[in-house]
PDB file of C-alpha atoms in Angstrom:
ATOM      1  CA  UNK A   1       0.000   0.000   0.000  1.00  0.00           C
ATOM      2  CA  UNK A   2       1.341   3.417  -0.946  1.00  0.00           C
ATOM      3  CA  UNK A   3       0.639   6.764   0.746  1.00  0.00           C
ATOM      4  CA  UNK A   4      -1.954   8.987  -0.975  1.00  0.00           C
ATOM      5  CA  UNK A   5      -2.215  11.726   1.652  1.00  0.00           C
ATOM      6  CA  UNK A   6       0.252  14.208   0.171  1.00  0.00           C
ATOM      7  CA  UNK A   7      -1.445  13.955  -3.236  1.00  0.00           C
ATOM      8  CA  UNK A   8      -4.813  14.724  -1.635  1.00  0.00           C
ATOM      9  CA  UNK A   9      -3.382  17.707   0.257  1.00  0.00           C
ATOM     10  CA  UNK A  10      -1.825  19.015  -2.955  1.00  0.00           C
ATOM     11  CA  UNK A  11      -5.182  18.813  -4.773  1.00  0.00           C
ATOM     12  CA  UNK A  12      -7.033  20.534  -1.915  1.00  0.00           C
ATOM     13  CA  UNK A  13      -4.388  23.262  -1.866  1.00  0.00           C
ATOM     14  CA  UNK A  14      -4.750  23.771  -5.622  1.00  0.00           C
ATOM     15  CA  UNK A  15      -8.538  24.103  -5.318  1.00  0.00           C
ATOM     16  CA  UNK A  16      -8.387  26.653  -2.471  1.00  0.00           C
ATOM     17  CA  UNK A  17      -5.218  28.657  -3.149  1.00  0.00           C
ATOM     18  CA  UNK A  18      -6.032  31.942  -4.870  1.00  0.00           C
ATOM     19  CA  UNK A  19      -9.775  31.235  -4.764  1.00  0.00           C
ATOM     20  CA  UNK A  20     -10.752  32.334  -1.254  1.00  0.00           C
ATOM     21  CA  UNK A  21     -11.461  35.936  -0.305  1.00  0.00           C
ATOM     22  CA  UNK A  22     -12.797  37.554   2.828  1.00  0.00           C
ATOM     23  CA  UNK A  23     -14.219  41.063   2.828  1.00  0.00           C
ATOM     24  CA  UNK A  24     -12.645  41.701  -0.580  1.00  0.00           C
ATOM     25  CA  UNK A  25      -9.125  40.499   0.304  1.00  0.00           C
ATOM     26  CA  UNK A  26      -7.374  37.307  -0.758  1.00  0.00           C
ATOM     27  CA  UNK A  27      -6.827  34.740   1.995  1.00  0.00           C
ATOM     28  CA  UNK A  28      -3.514  32.857   2.066  1.00  0.00           C
ATOM     29  CA  UNK A  29      -3.590  29.060   2.055  1.00  0.00           C
ATOM     30  CA  UNK A  30      -0.759  27.109   3.678  1.00  0.00           C
ATOM     31  CA  UNK A  31       0.499  23.554   4.021  1.00  0.00           C
ATOM     32  CA  UNK A  32       2.639  24.797   6.882  1.00  0.00           C
ATOM     33  CA  UNK A  33       1.831  28.131   8.478  1.00  0.00           C
ATOM     34  CA  UNK A  34       4.912  30.378   8.576  1.00  0.00           C
ATOM     35  CA  UNK A  35       5.667  32.423  11.673  1.00  0.00           C
ATOM     36  CA  UNK A  36       5.136  35.612   9.651  1.00  0.00           C
ATOM     37  CA  UNK A  37       1.628  34.616   8.522  1.00  0.00           C
ATOM     38  CA  UNK A  38      -1.087  37.191   9.050  1.00  0.00           C
ATOM     39  CA  UNK A  39      -4.717  36.465   9.799  1.00  0.00           C
ATOM     40  CA  UNK A  40      -6.964  35.365   8.276  1.00  0.00           C
ATOM     41  CA  UNK A  41      -5.442  32.290   6.685  1.00  0.00           C
ATOM     42  CA  UNK A  42      -6.301  28.696   5.781  1.00  0.00           C
ATOM     43  CA  UNK A  43      -4.146  25.748   6.848  1.00  0.00           C
ATOM     44  CA  UNK A  44      -4.395  22.298   5.233  1.00  0.00           C
ATOM     45  CA  UNK A  45      -2.835  19.340   7.039  1.00  0.00           C
ATOM     46  CA  UNK A  46      -2.923  15.543   7.220  1.00  0.00           C
ATOM     47  CA  UNK A  47      -4.563  13.709  10.105  1.00  0.00           C
ATOM     48  CA  UNK A  48      -4.561   9.975   9.353  1.00  0.00           C
ATOM     49  CA  UNK A  49      -4.556   7.191   6.793  1.00  0.00           C
ATOM     50  CA  UNK A  50      -6.241   3.879   7.592  1.00  0.00           C
ATOM     51  CA  UNK A  51      -6.471   0.751   5.472  1.00  0.00           C
ATOM     52  CA  UNK A  52     -10.124  -0.179   4.886  1.00  0.00           C
ATOM     53  CA  UNK A  53     -12.286  -2.487   2.750  1.00  0.00           C
ATOM     54  CA  UNK A  54      -9.581  -5.136   2.680  1.00  0.00           C
ATOM     55  CA  UNK A  55      -9.716  -7.612  -0.181  1.00  0.00           C
ATOM     56  CA  UNK A  56      -7.311  -9.837  -2.105  1.00  0.00           C
ATOM     57  CA  UNK A  57      -6.713  -7.604  -5.123  1.00  0.00           C
ATOM     58  CA  UNK A  58      -6.729  -3.931  -4.127  1.00  0.00           C
ATOM     59  CA  UNK A  59      -5.523  -1.590  -1.425  1.00  0.00           C
ATOM     60  CA  UNK A  60      -8.164   0.799  -0.140  1.00  0.00           C
ATOM     61  CA  UNK A  61      -7.646   3.486   2.449  1.00  0.00           C
ATOM     62  CA  UNK A  62      -9.430   6.303   4.195  1.00  0.00           C
ATOM     63  CA  UNK A  63      -7.429   9.528   4.323  1.00  0.00           C
ATOM     64  CA  UNK A  64      -8.507  12.227   6.778  1.00  0.00           C
ATOM     65  CA  UNK A  65      -7.439  15.813   6.089  1.00  0.00           C
ATOM     66  CA  UNK A  66      -8.192  18.970   8.054  1.00  0.00           C
ATOM     67  CA  UNK A  67      -8.637  22.474   6.775  1.00  0.00           C
ATOM     68  CA  UNK A  68      -8.464  25.186   9.428  1.00  0.00           C
ATOM     69  CA  UNK A  69      -9.879  28.620   8.695  1.00  0.00           C
ATOM     70  CA  UNK A  70      -8.169  30.931  11.191  1.00  0.00           C
ATOM     71  CA  UNK A  71      -9.159  34.490  12.088  1.00  0.00           C
ATOM     72  CA  UNK A  72      -8.305  36.807  14.967  1.00  0.00           C
ATOM     73  CA  UNK A  73      -9.523  40.035  16.486  1.00  0.00           C
ATOM     74  CA  UNK A  74      -8.406  42.480  19.153  1.00  0.00           C
ATOM     75  CA  UNK A  75     -10.003  41.506  22.458  1.00  0.00           C
ATOM     76  CA  UNK A  76     -13.752  42.134  22.296  1.00  0.00           C
ATOM     77  CA  UNK A  77     -13.862  43.236  18.655  1.00  0.00           C
ATOM     78  CA  UNK A  78     -15.064  40.763  16.008  1.00  0.00           C
ATOM     79  CA  UNK A  79     -16.454  37.296  16.283  1.00  0.00           C
ATOM     80  CA  UNK A  80     -16.739  33.948  14.580  1.00  0.00           C
ATOM     81  CA  UNK A  81     -18.633  35.289  11.538  1.00  0.00           C
ATOM     82  CA  UNK A  82     -15.423  35.561   9.502  1.00  0.00           C
ATOM     83  CA  UNK A  83     -14.507  31.961  10.358  1.00  0.00           C
ATOM     84  CA  UNK A  84     -18.033  30.941   9.285  1.00  0.00           C
ATOM     85  CA  UNK A  85     -17.602  32.797   5.977  1.00  0.00           C
ATOM     86  CA  UNK A  86     -14.242  31.157   5.292  1.00  0.00           C
ATOM     87  CA  UNK A  87     -15.624  27.700   6.053  1.00  0.00           C
ATOM     88  CA  UNK A  88     -18.553  28.384   3.727  1.00  0.00           C
ATOM     89  CA  UNK A  89     -16.193  29.448   0.919  1.00  0.00           C
ATOM     90  CA  UNK A  90     -14.076  26.308   1.366  1.00  0.00           C
ATOM     91  CA  UNK A  91     -17.097  24.015   1.444  1.00  0.00           C
ATOM     92  CA  UNK A  92     -18.576  25.574  -1.688  1.00  0.00           C
ATOM     93  CA  UNK A  93     -15.345  24.735  -3.558  1.00  0.00           C
ATOM     94  CA  UNK A  94     -14.701  21.310  -2.030  1.00  0.00           C
ATOM     95  CA  UNK A  95     -18.065  19.641  -1.478  1.00  0.00           C
ATOM     96  CA  UNK A  96     -18.884  17.617  -4.553  1.00  0.00           C
ATOM     97  CA  UNK A  97     -20.153  14.296  -5.744  1.00  0.00           C
ATOM     98  CA  UNK A  98     -18.284  11.673  -7.795  1.00  0.00           C
ATOM     99  CA  UNK A  99     -17.912  13.821 -10.903  1.00  0.00           C
ATOM    100  CA  UNK A 100     -15.898  16.419  -8.963  1.00  0.00           C
ATOM    101  CA  UNK A 101     -13.564  14.305  -6.840  1.00  0.00           C
ATOM    102  CA  UNK A 102      -9.894  15.204  -7.136  1.00  0.00           C
ATOM    103  CA  UNK A 103      -8.235  13.266  -9.951  1.00  0.00           C
ATOM    104  CA  UNK A 104      -5.293  11.257  -8.623  1.00  0.00           C
ATOM    105  CA  UNK A 105      -5.022   8.756 -11.491  1.00  0.00           C
ATOM    106  CA  UNK A 106      -1.624  10.097 -12.621  1.00  0.00           C
ATOM    107  CA  UNK A 107      -0.419   9.518  -9.044  1.00  0.00           C
ATOM    108  CA  UNK A 108      -1.674   5.909  -8.985  1.00  0.00           C
ATOM    109  CA  UNK A 109      -4.876   6.397  -6.962  1.00  0.00           C
ATOM    110  CA  UNK A 110      -8.619   6.823  -7.426  1.00  0.00           C
ATOM    111  CA  UNK A 111     -10.821   8.659  -4.935  1.00  0.00           C
ATOM    112  CA  UNK A 112     -14.172   6.867  -4.760  1.00  0.00           C
ATOM    113  CA  UNK A 113     -15.830   8.919  -1.991  1.00  0.00           C
ATOM    114  CA  UNK A 114     -15.217  12.320  -0.477  1.00  0.00           C
ATOM    115  CA  UNK A 115     -17.275  13.451   2.486  1.00  0.00           C
ATOM    116  CA  UNK A 116     -17.190  16.318   4.928  1.00  0.00           C
ATOM    117  CA  UNK A 117     -16.999  14.422   8.206  1.00  0.00           C
ATOM    118  CA  UNK A 118     -17.428  17.468  10.421  1.00  0.00           C
ATOM    119  CA  UNK A 119     -17.080  21.199  10.839  1.00  0.00           C
ATOM    120  CA  UNK A 120     -16.107  22.381  14.311  1.00  0.00           C
ATOM    121  CA  UNK A 121     -15.518  25.857  15.669  1.00  0.00           C
ATOM    122  CA  UNK A 122     -13.040  26.891  18.340  1.00  0.00           C
ATOM    123  CA  UNK A 123     -12.650  30.222  20.134  1.00  0.00           C
ATOM    124  CA  UNK A 124      -9.481  30.998  22.093  1.00  0.00           C
ATOM    125  CA  UNK A 125      -9.207  34.118  24.239  1.00  0.00           C
ATOM    126  CA  UNK A 126      -5.583  35.147  24.679  1.00  0.00           C
ATOM    127  CA  UNK A 127      -4.070  38.275  26.246  1.00  0.00           C
ATOM    128  CA  UNK A 128      -3.416  39.937  22.890  1.00  0.00           C
ATOM    129  CA  UNK A 129      -6.226  38.654  20.634  1.00  0.00           C
ATOM    130  CA  UNK A 130      -9.271  36.453  20.395  1.00  0.00           C
ATOM    131  CA  UNK A 131      -8.772  33.664  17.852  1.00  0.00           C
ATOM    132  CA  UNK A 132     -11.583  31.950  15.949  1.00  0.00           C
ATOM    133  CA  UNK A 133     -11.057  28.781  13.937  1.00  0.00           C
ATOM    134  CA  UNK A 134     -13.409  26.800  11.765  1.00  0.00           C
ATOM    135  CA  UNK A 135     -12.061  23.259  11.325  1.00  0.00           C
ATOM    136  CA  UNK A 136     -13.264  21.176   8.389  1.00  0.00           C
ATOM    137  CA  UNK A 137     -12.503  17.447   8.486  1.00  0.00           C
ATOM    138  CA  UNK A 138     -12.612  15.734   5.092  1.00  0.00           C
ATOM    139  CA  UNK A 139     -12.594  11.975   4.507  1.00  0.00           C
ATOM    140  CA  UNK A 140     -11.396  10.621   1.193  1.00  0.00           C
ATOM    141  CA  UNK A 141     -11.725   6.932   0.459  1.00  0.00           C
ATOM    142  CA  UNK A 142      -9.006   6.010  -1.971  1.00  0.00           C
ATOM    143  CA  UNK A 143      -8.105   2.948  -4.007  1.00  0.00           C
ATOM    144  CA  UNK A 144      -4.546   2.327  -5.116  1.00  0.00           C
ATOM    145  CA  UNK A 145      -4.520   1.651  -8.876  1.00  0.00           C
TER     146      UNK A 145
END
């Protein structure tokens, strides 16, 4: 069984990068968030790969990826609306049925399902800012060709 996760992340990055705006400004998309990143931003990262649907002829796996939509505000200013808007923009580009699944055939894989497993929201009050994050968890079921 080979690893498909980095191919999935690359496809998700390609779909989102340059295509998400908030209040008229482009939102940066990262695979790894640099220390100089400014808010808002979107972070795509791998969570897990599990072998599933075992049979004698093919390798099938479930790959879980997270997309975090991060915003921040000074103390009591702002709220989670911007995180909601970013999540909505991501979902509108990513949620699809079979005809729109990322094409990984040139990488040796086929995605046969893609589902949004969950969307969770987190608020963190720190001394300098209040941070809001919308966390999208995507499951891709993949067959190795």
